[in-house]
């Protein structure tokens, strides 16, 4: 009978289509049968009603439903059922029992899930009004048909029993739908519970992994700090420093040591980026400089050191990372400093020119280390005055983003260092406090590393 779901019926409407299509076929056949029954009883008004109105309406509803016009089809069929009961009670009277189909129609309003609350309320109010009107005004037949008591009883029983069966089928449908919904909800809750357990397990594993990773990072950070030199508090050369990475592991590192009894080496490196990769590279560079393990390198010659570093730590071989460096060798006997920088900010040397304070910027215009192979590096020299103070630092100490969005520049930093007068706090602590105030934050975006050397 054509209950296969057509292509133009949406998947979500397929079940509604099948049920209503069966109902329209059943409605058409049953009304033809009723028309024949009324013809046998010579009730011509109901014969015409069934053959001229009811059967064509259900046929039209069947066609519309197949074309995906489910709302129009349902409305036509519903209207026919309502009009049929009104016509039957009007023609044959209250005793025929057709009014009980209105009770079935009240339940049918909830079958169409697309009818929202307002439509259902209006339809039920209409059904109640029709039922009341039939009870008040159609107790007796409108036509002078002479039907036996047995025929009336047959009509009454068939109407009542059909209504009961239809209501039972609707209730069964609703119970099945509710049961399926409850089962679906239960299954969904079970799946959700399983998912929650899986998520909790995953979160626990993730937290454990984070804990292990954090412990390893802390251990790595401790190792980096351990290889940094201790400040020198006595002797002809004294040092102090501040090393505050922006993350657990930063890309900055520095060192100083005596090359021999006369020459003192000091250096500071700044690897591009942050995190584990930058820290590993900076540690590797530090160890190479501390152990003097670069082949064919004169560690008293800054230019030679930078050239060897550039060959040993090419960016092509180290994850495209490069680094800047300031490297100096100080001779205690001659008070001469030989130095070279590769892409690094100029170091600041504070001294006196006669009785006047004087600040020198120490740098050489060399390329960054690891950025390009076979680069020639130049060095320079200067004399360190008695009581001179040298500051070597990474760009993180001055490239601080201020609250207005601008960046604290090198010149502003150099002016601040010139004017800063240490009292209870050293210049290093004053500088760090000032940088945090500028950024309006306890944590800076870049590593804060600065080495102070007093001669």
CSV table of C-alpha atoms in Angstrom, one decimal:
chain,number,residue,atom,x,y,z
A,1,UNK,CA,0.0,0.0,0.0
A,2,UNK,CA,2.9,2.3,-0.5
A,3,UNK,CA,4.3,2.5,3.1
A,4,UNK,CA,7.9,2.7,1.9
A,5,UNK,CA,9.2,6.1,2.9
A,6,UNK,CA,9.7,8.4,-0.1
A,7,UNK,CA,12.9,10.3,-0.7
A,8,UNK,CA,11.2,13.6,0.0
A,9,UNK,CA,10.3,12.6,3.5
A,10,UNK,CA,12.9,13.8,6.0
A,11,UNK,CA,14.5,11.0,8.2
A,12,UNK,CA,13.1,12.6,11.4
A,13,UNK,CA,9.6,12.4,10.0
A,14,UNK,CA,9.8,8.8,8.8
A,15,UNK,CA,8.1,7.2,11.7
A,16,UNK,CA,5.3,9.8,11.8
A,17,UNK,CA,4.8,9.2,8.0
A,18,UNK,CA,4.4,5.5,8.3
A,19,UNK,CA,1.9,5.6,11.2
A,20,UNK,CA,-0.2,8.4,9.7
A,21,UNK,CA,-0.1,6.7,6.2
A,22,UNK,CA,-1.5,3.5,7.7
A,23,UNK,CA,-4.1,5.6,9.5
A,24,UNK,CA,-5.2,7.4,6.3
A,25,UNK,CA,-5.6,4.1,4.4
A,26,UNK,CA,-7.5,2.6,7.3
A,27,UNK,CA,-9.7,5.8,7.6
A,28,UNK,CA,-10.5,5.7,3.8
A,29,UNK,CA,-11.5,2.0,3.8
A,30,UNK,CA,-13.5,2.2,7.1
A,31,UNK,CA,-15.4,5.2,5.8
A,32,UNK,CA,-16.3,3.4,2.6
A,33,UNK,CA,-17.5,0.5,4.7
A,34,UNK,CA,-19.6,3.0,6.8
A,35,UNK,CA,-21.0,4.5,3.7
A,36,UNK,CA,-22.1,1.0,2.6
A,37,UNK,CA,-23.6,0.4,6.0
A,38,UNK,CA,-25.5,3.7,5.9
A,39,UNK,CA,-26.7,2.8,2.4
A,40,UNK,CA,-28.1,-0.5,3.7
A,41,UNK,CA,-30.0,1.4,6.4
A,42,UNK,CA,-31.1,4.0,3.9
A,43,UNK,CA,-29.5,6.9,5.7
A,44,UNK,CA,-28.8,8.9,2.6
A,45,UNK,CA,-27.2,12.0,4.3
A,46,UNK,CA,-24.5,9.9,5.9
A,47,UNK,CA,-24.1,7.9,2.6
A,48,UNK,CA,-23.3,11.1,0.8
A,49,UNK,CA,-21.1,12.4,3.7
A,50,UNK,CA,-18.9,9.3,3.6
A,51,UNK,CA,-18.6,8.8,-0.2
A,52,UNK,CA,-18.5,12.5,-1.2
A,53,UNK,CA,-16.5,13.9,1.7
A,54,UNK,CA,-14.8,11.4,4.0
A,55,UNK,CA,-13.3,9.0,1.5
A,56,UNK,CA,-11.9,11.8,-0.7
A,57,UNK,CA,-10.5,13.6,2.3
A,58,UNK,CA,-8.5,10.5,3.5
A,59,UNK,CA,-7.3,9.9,-0.1
A,60,UNK,CA,-6.1,13.5,-0.3
A,61,UNK,CA,-4.4,13.2,3.1
A,62,UNK,CA,-2.7,10.0,1.9
A,63,UNK,CA,-1.3,11.9,-1.2
A,64,UNK,CA,-0.2,15.0,0.7
A,65,UNK,CA,1.5,12.8,3.3
A,66,UNK,CA,3.6,11.1,0.6
A,67,UNK,CA,4.6,14.5,-0.7
A,68,UNK,CA,6.0,15.5,2.7
A,69,UNK,CA,3.1,17.8,3.6
A,70,UNK,CA,2.5,16.1,6.9
A,71,UNK,CA,0.8,19.0,8.6
A,72,UNK,CA,-1.7,19.6,5.9
A,73,UNK,CA,-2.6,15.9,5.7
A,74,UNK,CA,-3.0,15.6,9.5
A,75,UNK,CA,-5.2,18.7,9.6
A,76,UNK,CA,-7.5,17.4,6.9
A,77,UNK,CA,-7.9,14.0,8.5
A,78,UNK,CA,-8.4,15.5,11.9
A,79,UNK,CA,-11.1,17.9,10.5
A,80,UNK,CA,-12.9,15.0,8.8
A,81,UNK,CA,-13.1,13.0,12.0
A,82,UNK,CA,-14.5,16.0,13.9
A,83,UNK,CA,-17.1,16.8,11.2
A,84,UNK,CA,-18.0,13.1,10.8
A,85,UNK,CA,-19.0,12.8,14.5
A,86,UNK,CA,-20.9,16.1,14.4
A,87,UNK,CA,-22.8,15.0,11.3
A,88,UNK,CA,-23.5,11.5,12.7
A,89,UNK,CA,-24.9,12.8,16.0
A,90,UNK,CA,-26.9,15.5,14.3
A,91,UNK,CA,-28.5,13.1,11.8
A,92,UNK,CA,-29.0,10.1,14.1
A,93,UNK,CA,-29.1,11.6,17.6
A,94,UNK,CA,-27.1,11.2,20.8
A,95,UNK,CA,-28.0,7.5,21.2
A,96,UNK,CA,-25.9,6.6,18.2
A,97,UNK,CA,-22.7,7.2,20.2
A,98,UNK,CA,-20.6,8.9,17.6
A,99,UNK,CA,-19.8,11.7,20.1
A,100,UNK,CA,-17.4,9.4,21.9
A,101,UNK,CA,-15.0,9.7,19.0
A,102,UNK,CA,-14.4,13.2,20.2
A,103,UNK,CA,-12.7,11.7,23.3
A,104,UNK,CA,-10.4,9.8,20.9
A,105,UNK,CA,-9.7,13.1,19.0
A,106,UNK,CA,-8.7,14.8,22.3
A,107,UNK,CA,-6.0,12.2,22.7
A,108,UNK,CA,-5.0,12.4,19.1
A,109,UNK,CA,-4.1,16.1,19.5
A,110,UNK,CA,-1.0,14.9,21.5
A,111,UNK,CA,0.0,12.4,18.8
A,112,UNK,CA,1.3,15.2,16.5
A,113,UNK,CA,4.4,16.4,18.2
A,114,UNK,CA,4.5,19.4,15.9
A,115,UNK,CA,1.4,20.9,17.5
A,116,UNK,CA,2.6,23.1,20.3
A,117,UNK,CA,0.8,23.8,23.5
A,118,UNK,CA,-1.4,26.6,22.3
A,119,UNK,CA,-2.7,24.7,19.3
A,120,UNK,CA,-3.5,21.6,21.5
A,121,UNK,CA,-5.3,23.8,24.1
A,122,UNK,CA,-7.4,25.5,21.4
A,123,UNK,CA,-8.3,22.1,19.8
A,124,UNK,CA,-9.3,20.5,23.1
A,125,UNK,CA,-11.4,23.6,24.0
A,126,UNK,CA,-13.1,23.2,20.6
A,127,UNK,CA,-13.8,19.5,21.2
A,128,UNK,CA,-15.3,20.2,24.6
A,129,UNK,CA,-17.5,22.9,23.1
A,130,UNK,CA,-18.7,20.6,20.3
A,131,UNK,CA,-19.3,17.7,22.8
A,132,UNK,CA,-21.4,20.0,25.0
A,133,UNK,CA,-23.4,21.4,22.1
A,134,UNK,CA,-24.2,18.0,20.8
A,135,UNK,CA,-25.3,16.9,24.2
A,136,UNK,CA,-27.5,19.9,24.6
A,137,UNK,CA,-29.0,20.2,21.1
A,138,UNK,CA,-28.7,16.8,19.4
A,139,UNK,CA,-30.2,14.3,21.8
A,140,UNK,CA,-32.9,13.5,19.2
A,141,UNK,CA,-32.3,12.7,15.5
A,142,UNK,CA,-32.7,15.6,13.1
A,143,UNK,CA,-34.2,13.3,10.4
A,144,UNK,CA,-37.2,11.1,10.7
A,145,UNK,CA,-35.4,7.8,10.3
A,146,UNK,CA,-36.9,4.8,12.0
A,147,UNK,CA,-34.1,2.6,13.3
A,148,UNK,CA,-34.6,-0.3,15.6
A,149,UNK,CA,-33.2,-0.4,19.1
A,150,UNK,CA,-30.8,-3.1,18.0
A,151,UNK,CA,-29.3,-0.9,15.3
A,152,UNK,CA,-28.8,1.9,17.8
A,153,UNK,CA,-27.2,-0.4,20.2
A,154,UNK,CA,-24.9,-1.7,17.5
A,155,UNK,CA,-23.9,1.8,16.5
A,156,UNK,CA,-23.4,2.8,20.1
A,157,UNK,CA,-21.3,-0.2,21.0
A,158,UNK,CA,-19.2,0.0,17.8
A,159,UNK,CA,-18.5,3.7,18.5
A,160,UNK,CA,-17.7,3.2,22.2
A,161,UNK,CA,-15.5,0.1,21.6
A,162,UNK,CA,-13.7,1.7,18.7
A,163,UNK,CA,-13.0,4.8,20.9
A,164,UNK,CA,-11.7,2.5,23.6
A,165,UNK,CA,-9.5,0.6,21.3
A,166,UNK,CA,-8.2,3.8,19.7
A,167,UNK,CA,-7.5,5.3,23.1
A,168,UNK,CA,-5.7,2.1,24.1
A,169,UNK,CA,-3.6,2.2,21.0
A,170,UNK,CA,-2.7,5.9,21.7
A,171,UNK,CA,-1.9,5.1,25.3
A,172,UNK,CA,0.2,2.1,24.2
A,173,UNK,CA,2.0,4.4,21.7
A,174,UNK,CA,2.7,7.0,24.3
A,175,UNK,CA,3.9,4.4,26.8
A,176,UNK,CA,6.2,2.8,24.2
A,177,UNK,CA,7.6,6.3,23.3
A,178,UNK,CA,8.1,7.2,27.0
A,179,UNK,CA,9.7,3.8,27.6
A,180,UNK,CA,12.1,4.3,24.7
A,181,UNK,CA,12.8,7.8,25.8
A,182,UNK,CA,13.5,6.6,29.3
A,183,UNK,CA,15.7,3.7,28.0
A,184,UNK,CA,17.5,6.2,25.8
A,185,UNK,CA,18.0,8.6,28.7
A,186,UNK,CA,19.2,5.7,30.9
A,187,UNK,CA,21.6,4.6,28.2
A,188,UNK,CA,22.8,8.2,27.6
A,189,UNK,CA,23.3,8.6,31.4
A,190,UNK,CA,25.3,5.3,31.5
A,191,UNK,CA,27.4,6.5,28.6
A,192,UNK,CA,27.8,9.9,30.2
A,193,UNK,CA,28.9,8.2,33.4
A,194,UNK,CA,31.4,6.1,31.5
A,195,UNK,CA,32.6,9.2,29.7
A,196,UNK,CA,32.9,11.0,33.0
A,197,UNK,CA,34.9,8.2,34.4
A,198,UNK,CA,37.1,8.2,31.4
A,199,UNK,CA,37.5,12.0,31.6
A,200,UNK,CA,38.3,11.8,35.3
A,201,UNK,CA,40.9,9.1,34.6
A,202,UNK,CA,42.3,11.1,31.8
A,203,UNK,CA,42.4,14.2,34.0
A,204,UNK,CA,44.1,12.2,36.7
A,205,UNK,CA,46.7,10.9,34.3
A,206,UNK,CA,47.2,14.4,32.9
A,207,UNK,CA,47.6,15.9,36.4
A,208,UNK,CA,50.1,13.1,37.1
A,209,UNK,CA,52.0,13.9,33.9
A,210,UNK,CA,51.9,17.6,34.7
A,211,UNK,CA,53.2,16.9,38.2
A,212,UNK,CA,56.0,14.8,36.8
A,213,UNK,CA,56.8,17.4,34.1
A,214,UNK,CA,56.7,20.2,36.7
A,215,UNK,CA,59.0,18.2,39.0
A,216,UNK,CA,61.4,17.6,36.0
A,217,UNK,CA,61.2,21.3,35.1
A,218,UNK,CA,62.0,22.4,38.6
A,219,UNK,CA,64.9,19.9,38.7
A,220,UNK,CA,66.1,21.3,35.4
A,221,UNK,CA,65.7,24.9,36.7
A,222,UNK,CA,67.7,23.9,39.8
A,223,UNK,CA,70.4,22.5,37.6
A,224,UNK,CA,70.7,25.7,35.6
A,225,UNK,CA,71.0,27.7,38.7
A,226,UNK,CA,73.6,25.3,40.1
A,227,UNK,CA,75.9,25.8,37.1
A,228,UNK,CA,75.7,29.6,37.4
A,229,UNK,CA,78.7,31.0,39.3
A,230,UNK,CA,78.4,32.1,42.9
A,231,UNK,CA,78.7,35.9,43.4
A,232,UNK,CA,82.3,37.0,44.3
A,233,UNK,CA,82.2,39.1,47.4
A,234,UNK,CA,86.0,39.6,48.1
A,235,UNK,CA,89.1,40.2,46.0
A,236,UNK,CA,90.1,42.5,43.2
A,237,UNK,CA,87.0,41.6,41.2
A,238,UNK,CA,83.6,41.3,42.8
A,239,UNK,CA,80.5,40.2,41.1
A,240,UNK,CA,76.7,40.1,41.7
A,241,UNK,CA,73.8,39.1,39.5
A,242,UNK,CA,70.1,38.7,39.1
A,243,UNK,CA,68.6,35.8,37.1
A,244,UNK,CA,64.8,35.7,36.9
A,245,UNK,CA,63.5,33.6,34.0
A,246,UNK,CA,60.0,34.5,32.7
A,247,UNK,CA,59.1,30.8,32.8
A,248,UNK,CA,60.4,27.8,34.7
A,249,UNK,CA,63.2,27.5,32.2
A,250,UNK,CA,64.6,30.5,30.3
A,251,UNK,CA,67.1,31.0,27.5
A,252,UNK,CA,69.5,33.2,29.4
A,253,UNK,CA,72.7,32.1,31.1
A,254,UNK,CA,76.0,33.6,32.1
A,255,UNK,CA,79.3,32.8,33.7
A,256,UNK,CA,82.7,34.0,34.8
A,257,UNK,CA,85.9,32.3,35.9
A,258,UNK,CA,89.7,32.9,36.0
A,259,UNK,CA,91.4,31.8,32.8
A,260,UNK,CA,94.7,32.0,34.6
A,261,UNK,CA,96.1,34.0,37.4
A,262,UNK,CA,95.9,37.2,35.4
A,263,UNK,CA,93.0,36.9,33.1
A,264,UNK,CA,89.3,36.8,34.1
A,265,UNK,CA,86.6,35.7,31.6
A,266,UNK,CA,83.0,36.9,31.8
A,267,UNK,CA,80.1,36.2,29.4
A,268,UNK,CA,76.3,36.4,29.1
A,269,UNK,CA,74.2,34.6,26.5
A,270,UNK,CA,70.6,35.0,25.4
A,271,UNK,CA,69.0,32.1,23.4
A,272,UNK,CA,66.0,32.9,21.3
A,273,UNK,CA,62.7,31.7,22.7
A,274,UNK,CA,61.9,30.2,26.1
A,275,UNK,CA,61.3,26.9,27.6
A,276,UNK,CA,63.1,23.5,27.5
A,277,UNK,CA,64.7,23.9,24.1
A,278,UNK,CA,66.2,27.3,24.8
A,279,UNK,CA,67.4,26.2,28.3
A,280,UNK,CA,69.0,23.0,26.9
A,281,UNK,CA,70.9,25.1,24.3
A,282,UNK,CA,72.0,27.7,26.8
A,283,UNK,CA,73.3,25.0,29.2
A,284,UNK,CA,75.2,23.3,26.3
A,285,UNK,CA,76.8,26.7,25.5
A,286,UNK,CA,77.6,27.3,29.1
A,287,UNK,CA,79.2,23.9,29.6
A,288,UNK,CA,81.3,24.4,26.4
A,289,UNK,CA,82.6,27.7,27.7
A,290,UNK,CA,83.2,26.5,31.2
A,291,UNK,CA,85.0,23.4,30.1
A,292,UNK,CA,86.7,25.2,27.2
A,293,UNK,CA,85.8,22.3,25.0
A,294,UNK,CA,85.5,24.1,21.7
A,295,UNK,CA,88.2,22.8,19.4
A,296,UNK,CA,90.9,25.0,18.0
A,297,UNK,CA,89.7,28.0,20.1
A,298,UNK,CA,91.8,30.6,22.0
A,299,UNK,CA,89.5,31.4,24.9
A,300,UNK,CA,91.5,34.5,25.7
A,301,UNK,CA,90.5,35.9,22.2
A,302,UNK,CA,86.7,36.9,22.2
A,303,UNK,CA,86.6,36.9,18.4
A,304,UNK,CA,87.9,33.4,18.2
A,305,UNK,CA,85.4,32.2,20.8
A,306,UNK,CA,82.5,33.7,18.9
A,307,UNK,CA,83.6,32.2,15.6
A,308,UNK,CA,83.9,28.7,17.3
A,309,UNK,CA,80.5,29.1,18.9
A,310,UNK,CA,79.0,30.0,15.5
A,311,UNK,CA,80.4,26.9,13.9
A,312,UNK,CA,79.5,24.6,16.8
A,313,UNK,CA,76.0,25.9,17.4
A,314,UNK,CA,74.6,26.6,13.9
A,315,UNK,CA,70.9,27.2,13.9
A,316,UNK,CA,70.4,24.7,11.1
A,317,UNK,CA,71.6,22.0,13.5
A,318,UNK,CA,69.8,23.3,16.6
A,319,UNK,CA,66.2,23.7,15.8
A,320,UNK,CA,66.6,27.0,14.0
A,321,UNK,CA,67.5,28.6,17.3
A,322,UNK,CA,70.2,31.3,17.6
A,323,UNK,CA,71.6,33.3,20.4
A,324,UNK,CA,73.3,36.5,21.3
A,325,UNK,CA,76.4,36.8,23.5
A,326,UNK,CA,78.7,39.3,25.1
A,327,UNK,CA,82.2,37.8,25.9
A,328,UNK,CA,85.0,39.6,27.6
A,329,UNK,CA,88.5,38.9,28.9
A,330,UNK,CA,89.9,41.2,31.6
A,331,UNK,CA,93.7,41.4,32.3
A,332,UNK,CA,94.2,42.3,36.0
A,333,UNK,CA,97.8,43.4,35.3
A,334,UNK,CA,97.0,45.8,32.5
A,335,UNK,CA,93.4,46.6,33.4
A,336,UNK,CA,92.6,46.0,29.8
A,337,UNK,CA,89.3,44.4,28.7
A,338,UNK,CA,89.1,42.7,25.3
A,339,UNK,CA,85.6,41.9,24.3
A,340,UNK,CA,83.3,40.9,21.5
A,341,UNK,CA,79.5,40.8,21.2
A,342,UNK,CA,77.3,39.0,18.7
A,343,UNK,CA,74.0,40.7,18.3
A,344,UNK,CA,73.9,41.4,22.0
A,345,UNK,CA,73.0,44.7,23.7
A,346,UNK,CA,75.9,46.9,24.6
A,347,UNK,CA,77.4,46.4,28.0
A,348,UNK,CA,77.5,49.5,30.3
A,349,UNK,CA,80.8,50.5,31.9
A,350,UNK,CA,80.6,53.0,34.7
A,351,UNK,CA,83.8,54.9,35.6
A,352,UNK,CA,85.2,58.4,35.9
A,353,UNK,CA,86.8,60.7,33.4
A,354,UNK,CA,88.8,62.8,35.8
A,355,UNK,CA,86.3,63.7,38.5
A,356,UNK,CA,83.3,63.4,36.2
A,357,UNK,CA,81.2,60.2,36.0
A,358,UNK,CA,81.4,58.6,32.7
A,359,UNK,CA,79.4,55.8,31.0
A,360,UNK,CA,80.7,53.7,28.1
A,361,UNK,CA,78.7,51.4,25.9
A,362,UNK,CA,80.8,48.3,25.0
A,363,UNK,CA,79.8,46.4,21.9
A,364,UNK,CA,81.0,45.2,18.5
A,365,UNK,CA,78.8,45.1,15.4
A,366,UNK,CA,78.8,41.4,14.9
A,367,UNK,CA,76.0,39.0,13.7
A,368,UNK,CA,74.1,36.8,16.1
A,369,UNK,CA,75.5,33.3,16.8
A,370,UNK,CA,74.0,30.5,14.8
A,371,UNK,CA,72.3,32.7,12.3
A,372,UNK,CA,74.8,32.3,9.4
A,373,UNK,CA,77.8,30.1,8.9
A,374,UNK,CA,81.4,31.3,8.1
A,375,UNK,CA,80.9,34.8,9.7
A,376,UNK,CA,84.0,36.8,10.7
A,377,UNK,CA,83.7,38.3,14.2
A,378,UNK,CA,85.5,41.4,15.4
A,379,UNK,CA,86.7,42.3,18.8
A,380,UNK,CA,87.5,45.5,20.6
A,381,UNK,CA,89.4,46.6,23.7
A,382,UNK,CA,89.1,49.2,26.5
A,383,UNK,CA,90.7,50.1,29.8
A,384,UNK,CA,88.8,49.5,33.0
A,385,UNK,CA,89.3,52.4,35.4
A,386,UNK,CA,89.9,51.9,39.1
A,387,UNK,CA,86.5,51.4,40.8
A,388,UNK,CA,84.8,50.8,37.4
A,389,UNK,CA,81.6,48.8,37.3
A,390,UNK,CA,80.5,46.8,34.3
A,391,UNK,CA,76.9,45.6,33.6
A,392,UNK,CA,76.3,42.8,31.1
A,393,UNK,CA,72.6,42.0,30.6
A,394,UNK,CA,70.0,40.5,28.2
A,395,UNK,CA,67.4,42.6,26.4
A,396,UNK,CA,64.8,41.3,28.9
A,397,UNK,CA,65.9,43.9,31.5
A,398,UNK,CA,64.9,46.9,29.4
A,399,UNK,CA,62.4,45.7,26.7
A,400,UNK,CA,59.6,46.0,29.2
A,401,UNK,CA,56.1,46.8,27.9
A,402,UNK,CA,54.7,49.6,29.9
A,403,UNK,CA,51.1,50.1,30.9
A,404,UNK,CA,50.5,52.6,28.0
A,405,UNK,CA,51.6,49.9,25.5
A,406,UNK,CA,54.9,51.5,24.7
A,407,UNK,CA,58.3,49.7,25.3
A,408,UNK,CA,61.0,50.9,27.7
A,409,UNK,CA,63.9,51.5,25.3
A,410,UNK,CA,67.7,50.9,25.8
A,411,UNK,CA,68.4,54.6,26.1
A,412,UNK,CA,65.8,55.0,28.8
A,413,UNK,CA,67.3,52.0,30.6
A,414,UNK,CA,70.9,53.4,30.3
A,415,UNK,CA,69.7,56.8,31.7
A,416,UNK,CA,68.0,55.0,34.6
A,417,UNK,CA,71.2,53.0,35.4
A,418,UNK,CA,73.2,56.2,35.3
A,419,UNK,CA,70.9,58.0,37.7
A,420,UNK,CA,70.1,55.1,40.0
A,421,UNK,CA,71.9,55.6,43.3
A,422,UNK,CA,72.1,52.4,45.4
A,423,UNK,CA,71.5,52.7,49.1
A,424,UNK,CA,70.2,49.8,51.0
A,425,UNK,CA,69.3,48.2,47.7
A,426,UNK,CA,71.7,47.4,45.0
A,427,UNK,CA,71.3,48.8,41.5
A,428,UNK,CA,70.2,45.3,40.4
A,429,UNK,CA,67.3,45.2,42.9
A,430,UNK,CA,66.3,48.8,42.1
A,431,UNK,CA,66.3,48.0,38.4
A,432,UNK,CA,64.1,44.9,38.9
A,433,UNK,CA,61.6,46.8,41.0
A,434,UNK,CA,61.5,49.6,38.5
A,435,UNK,CA,60.9,47.2,35.6
A,436,UNK,CA,58.0,45.5,37.4
A,437,UNK,CA,56.5,48.9,38.2
A,438,UNK,CA,56.7,49.9,34.6
A,439,UNK,CA,55.0,46.6,33.5
A,440,UNK,CA,52.5,46.8,36.5
A,441,UNK,CA,53.2,43.1,37.0
A,442,UNK,CA,55.2,40.9,39.3
A,443,UNK,CA,56.2,38.8,36.2
A,444,UNK,CA,58.0,40.1,33.2
A,445,UNK,CA,57.4,38.9,29.6
A,446,UNK,CA,61.1,38.0,29.1
A,447,UNK,CA,64.0,36.7,31.1
A,448,UNK,CA,65.5,39.3,33.5
A,449,UNK,CA,69.3,38.6,33.6
A,450,UNK,CA,72.0,41.0,34.5
A,451,UNK,CA,75.6,40.6,35.7
A,452,UNK,CA,77.4,43.3,37.7
A,453,UNK,CA,81.2,43.2,37.8
A,454,UNK,CA,83.1,45.6,40.1
A,455,UNK,CA,86.8,46.2,39.4
